[in-house]
CSV table of N, CA and C in Angstrom, one decimal:
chain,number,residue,atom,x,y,z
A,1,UNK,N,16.0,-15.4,9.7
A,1,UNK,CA,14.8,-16.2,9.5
A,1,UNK,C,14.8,-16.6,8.0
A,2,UNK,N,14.4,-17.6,7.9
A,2,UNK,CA,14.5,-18.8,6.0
A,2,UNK,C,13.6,-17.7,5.7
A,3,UNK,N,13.3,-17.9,4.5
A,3,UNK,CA,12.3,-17.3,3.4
A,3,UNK,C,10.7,-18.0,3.4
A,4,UNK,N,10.1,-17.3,4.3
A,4,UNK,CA,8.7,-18.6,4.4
A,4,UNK,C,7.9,-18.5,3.3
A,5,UNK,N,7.1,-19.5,3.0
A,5,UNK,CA,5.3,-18.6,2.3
A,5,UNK,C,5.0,-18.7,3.0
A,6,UNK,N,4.0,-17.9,3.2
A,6,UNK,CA,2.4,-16.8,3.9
A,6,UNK,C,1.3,-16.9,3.2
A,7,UNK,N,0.6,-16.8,4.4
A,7,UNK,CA,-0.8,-16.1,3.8
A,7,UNK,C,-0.6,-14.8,5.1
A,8,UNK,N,-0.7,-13.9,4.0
A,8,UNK,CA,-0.6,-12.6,5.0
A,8,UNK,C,-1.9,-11.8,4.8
A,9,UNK,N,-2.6,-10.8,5.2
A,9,UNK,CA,-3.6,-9.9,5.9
A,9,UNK,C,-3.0,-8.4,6.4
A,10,UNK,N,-2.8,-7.5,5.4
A,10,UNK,CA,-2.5,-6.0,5.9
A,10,UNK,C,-3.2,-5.4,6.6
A,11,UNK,N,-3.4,-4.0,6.8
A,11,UNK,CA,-4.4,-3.0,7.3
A,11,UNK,C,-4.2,-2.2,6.6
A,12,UNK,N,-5.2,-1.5,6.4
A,12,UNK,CA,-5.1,0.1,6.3
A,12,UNK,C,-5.8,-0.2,4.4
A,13,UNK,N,-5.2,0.6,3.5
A,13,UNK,CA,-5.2,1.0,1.9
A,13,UNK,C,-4.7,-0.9,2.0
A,14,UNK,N,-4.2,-1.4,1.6
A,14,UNK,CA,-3.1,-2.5,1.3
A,14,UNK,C,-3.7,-3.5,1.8
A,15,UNK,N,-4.8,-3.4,2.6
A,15,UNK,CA,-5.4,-4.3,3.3
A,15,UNK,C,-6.1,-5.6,2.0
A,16,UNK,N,-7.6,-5.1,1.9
A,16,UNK,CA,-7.7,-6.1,0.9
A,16,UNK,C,-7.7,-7.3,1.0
A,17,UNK,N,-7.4,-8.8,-0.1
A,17,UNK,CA,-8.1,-10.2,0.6
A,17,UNK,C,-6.9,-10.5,1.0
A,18,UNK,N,-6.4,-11.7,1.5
A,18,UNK,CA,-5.4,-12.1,2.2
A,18,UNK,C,-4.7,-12.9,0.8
A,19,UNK,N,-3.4,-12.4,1.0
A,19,UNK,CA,-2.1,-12.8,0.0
A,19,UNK,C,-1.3,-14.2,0.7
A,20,UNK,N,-1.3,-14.6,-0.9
A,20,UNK,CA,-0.1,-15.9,-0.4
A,20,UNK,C,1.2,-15.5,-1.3
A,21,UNK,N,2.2,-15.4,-0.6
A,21,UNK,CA,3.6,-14.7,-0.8
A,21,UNK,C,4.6,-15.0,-0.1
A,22,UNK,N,6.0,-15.0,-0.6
A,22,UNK,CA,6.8,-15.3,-0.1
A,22,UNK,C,7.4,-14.4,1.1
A,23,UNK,N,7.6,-14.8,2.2
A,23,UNK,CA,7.9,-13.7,3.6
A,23,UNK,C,9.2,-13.5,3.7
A,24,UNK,N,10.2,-12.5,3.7
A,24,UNK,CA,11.7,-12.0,3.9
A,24,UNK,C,11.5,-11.2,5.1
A,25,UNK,N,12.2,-11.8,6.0
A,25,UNK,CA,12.1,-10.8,7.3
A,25,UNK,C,13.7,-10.0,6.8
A,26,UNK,N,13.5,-8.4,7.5
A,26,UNK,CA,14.3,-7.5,7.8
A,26,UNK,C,14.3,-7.2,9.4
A,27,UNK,N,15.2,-8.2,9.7
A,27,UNK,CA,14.9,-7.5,11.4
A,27,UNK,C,15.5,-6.9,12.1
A,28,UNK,N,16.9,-6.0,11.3
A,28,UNK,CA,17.3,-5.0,11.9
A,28,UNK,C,16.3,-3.7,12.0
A,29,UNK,N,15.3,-3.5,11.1
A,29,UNK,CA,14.4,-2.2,11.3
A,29,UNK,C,13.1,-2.7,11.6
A,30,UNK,N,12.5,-4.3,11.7
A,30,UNK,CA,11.0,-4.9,11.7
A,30,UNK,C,10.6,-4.3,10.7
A,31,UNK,N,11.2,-5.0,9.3
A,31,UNK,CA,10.1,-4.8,8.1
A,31,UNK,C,10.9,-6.0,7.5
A,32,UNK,N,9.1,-6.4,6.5
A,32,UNK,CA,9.5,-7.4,5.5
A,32,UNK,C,9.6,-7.2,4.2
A,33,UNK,N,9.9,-7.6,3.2
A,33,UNK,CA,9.2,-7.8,2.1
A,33,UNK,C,8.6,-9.1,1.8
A,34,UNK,N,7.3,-9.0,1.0
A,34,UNK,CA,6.2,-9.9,0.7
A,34,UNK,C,6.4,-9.9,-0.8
A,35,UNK,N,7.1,-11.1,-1.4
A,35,UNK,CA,7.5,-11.1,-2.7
A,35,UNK,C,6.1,-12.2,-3.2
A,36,UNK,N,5.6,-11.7,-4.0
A,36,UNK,CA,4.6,-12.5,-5.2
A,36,UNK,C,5.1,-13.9,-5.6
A,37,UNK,N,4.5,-15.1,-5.6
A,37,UNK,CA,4.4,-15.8,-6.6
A,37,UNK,C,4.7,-15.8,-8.0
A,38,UNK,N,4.0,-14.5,-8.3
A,38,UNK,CA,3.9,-14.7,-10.2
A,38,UNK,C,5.1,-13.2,-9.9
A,39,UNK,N,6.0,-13.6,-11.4
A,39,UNK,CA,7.1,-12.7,-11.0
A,39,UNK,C,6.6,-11.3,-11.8
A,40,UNK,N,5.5,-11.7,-11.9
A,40,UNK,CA,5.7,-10.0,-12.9
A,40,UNK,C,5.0,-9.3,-11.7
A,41,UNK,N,4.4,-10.0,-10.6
A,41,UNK,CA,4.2,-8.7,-9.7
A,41,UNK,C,5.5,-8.7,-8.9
A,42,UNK,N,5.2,-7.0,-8.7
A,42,UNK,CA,6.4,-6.4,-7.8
A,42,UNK,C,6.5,-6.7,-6.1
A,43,UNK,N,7.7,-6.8,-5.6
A,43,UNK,CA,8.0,-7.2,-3.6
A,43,UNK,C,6.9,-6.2,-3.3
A,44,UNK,N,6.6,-6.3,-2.1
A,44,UNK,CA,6.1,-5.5,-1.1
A,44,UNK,C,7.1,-5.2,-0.4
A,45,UNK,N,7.2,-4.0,0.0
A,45,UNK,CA,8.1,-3.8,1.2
A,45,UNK,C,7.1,-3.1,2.9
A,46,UNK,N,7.2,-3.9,3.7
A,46,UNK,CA,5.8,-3.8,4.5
A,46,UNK,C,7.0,-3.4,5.8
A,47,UNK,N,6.0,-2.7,7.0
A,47,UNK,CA,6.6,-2.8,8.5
A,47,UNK,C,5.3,-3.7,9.0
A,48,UNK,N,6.3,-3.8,10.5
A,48,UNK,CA,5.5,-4.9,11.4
A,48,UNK,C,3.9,-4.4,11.3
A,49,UNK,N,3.8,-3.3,11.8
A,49,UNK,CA,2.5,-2.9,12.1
A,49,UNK,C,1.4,-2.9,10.9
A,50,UNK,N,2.1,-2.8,10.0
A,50,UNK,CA,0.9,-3.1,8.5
A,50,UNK,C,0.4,-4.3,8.7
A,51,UNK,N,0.9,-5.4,8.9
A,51,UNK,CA,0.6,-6.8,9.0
A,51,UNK,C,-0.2,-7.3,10.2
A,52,UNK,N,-1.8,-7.0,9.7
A,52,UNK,CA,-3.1,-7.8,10.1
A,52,UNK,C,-2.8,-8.8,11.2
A,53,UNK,N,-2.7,-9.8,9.9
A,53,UNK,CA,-2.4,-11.3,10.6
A,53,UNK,C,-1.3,-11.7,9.5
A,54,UNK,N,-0.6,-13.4,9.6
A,54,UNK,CA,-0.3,-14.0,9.3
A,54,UNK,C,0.0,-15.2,9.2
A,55,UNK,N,0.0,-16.3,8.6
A,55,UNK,CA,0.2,-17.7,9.0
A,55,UNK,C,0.8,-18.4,8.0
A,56,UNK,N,2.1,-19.2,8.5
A,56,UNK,CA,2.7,-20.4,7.8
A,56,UNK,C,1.9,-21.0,6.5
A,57,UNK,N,2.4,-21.2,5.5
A,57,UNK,CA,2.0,-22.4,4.3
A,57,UNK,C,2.7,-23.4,4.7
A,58,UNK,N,1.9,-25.1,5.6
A,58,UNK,CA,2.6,-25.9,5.5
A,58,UNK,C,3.0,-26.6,4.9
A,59,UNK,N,1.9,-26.2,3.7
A,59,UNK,CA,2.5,-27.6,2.5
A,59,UNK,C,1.5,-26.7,1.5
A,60,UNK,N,2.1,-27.3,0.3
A,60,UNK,CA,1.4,-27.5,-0.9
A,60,UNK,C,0.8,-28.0,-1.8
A,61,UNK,N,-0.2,-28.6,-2.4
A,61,UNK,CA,-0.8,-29.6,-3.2
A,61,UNK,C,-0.6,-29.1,-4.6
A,62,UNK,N,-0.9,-29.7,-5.5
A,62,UNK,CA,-0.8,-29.8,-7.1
A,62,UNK,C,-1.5,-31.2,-7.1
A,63,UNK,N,-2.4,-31.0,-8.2
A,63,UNK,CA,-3.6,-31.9,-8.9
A,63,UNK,C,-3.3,-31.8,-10.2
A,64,UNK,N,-3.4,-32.5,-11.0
A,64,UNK,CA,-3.4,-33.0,-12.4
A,64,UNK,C,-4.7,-32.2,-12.8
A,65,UNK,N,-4.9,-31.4,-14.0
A,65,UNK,CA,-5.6,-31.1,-14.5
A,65,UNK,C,-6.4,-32.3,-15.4
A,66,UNK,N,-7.7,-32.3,-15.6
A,66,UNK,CA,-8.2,-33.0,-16.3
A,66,UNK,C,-8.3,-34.5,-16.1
């Protein structure tokens, strides 16, 4: 599977508001990592079952400041 962005939704401790992050599937064991946007935060390394919900980023917008 390509490398998607997400808006992902955990459960449990990790749950919390819903993340937009980059999705890496591991599908020999059903785990991902959920890599950050901003690089100073650290991957997630998640399994299937942690993961709430999730849904595709189909696109992106950027606006001109000011």
């Amino acid at each position: 599977m390509p490398h998607l962005r997400v808006v992902v939704r955990l459960r449990g401790d990790a749950g919390g508001p819903a993340l937009l992050c980059v999705f890496h599937s591991q599908s020999a064991d059903q785990s991902a990592t959920l890599a950050s946007l901003h690089p100073e935060i650290p991957p997630m390394h998640v399994t299937r079952e942690q993961i709430r919900w999730m849904v595709p980023v189909l696109a992106t917008l950027r606006y001109p400041l000011g």
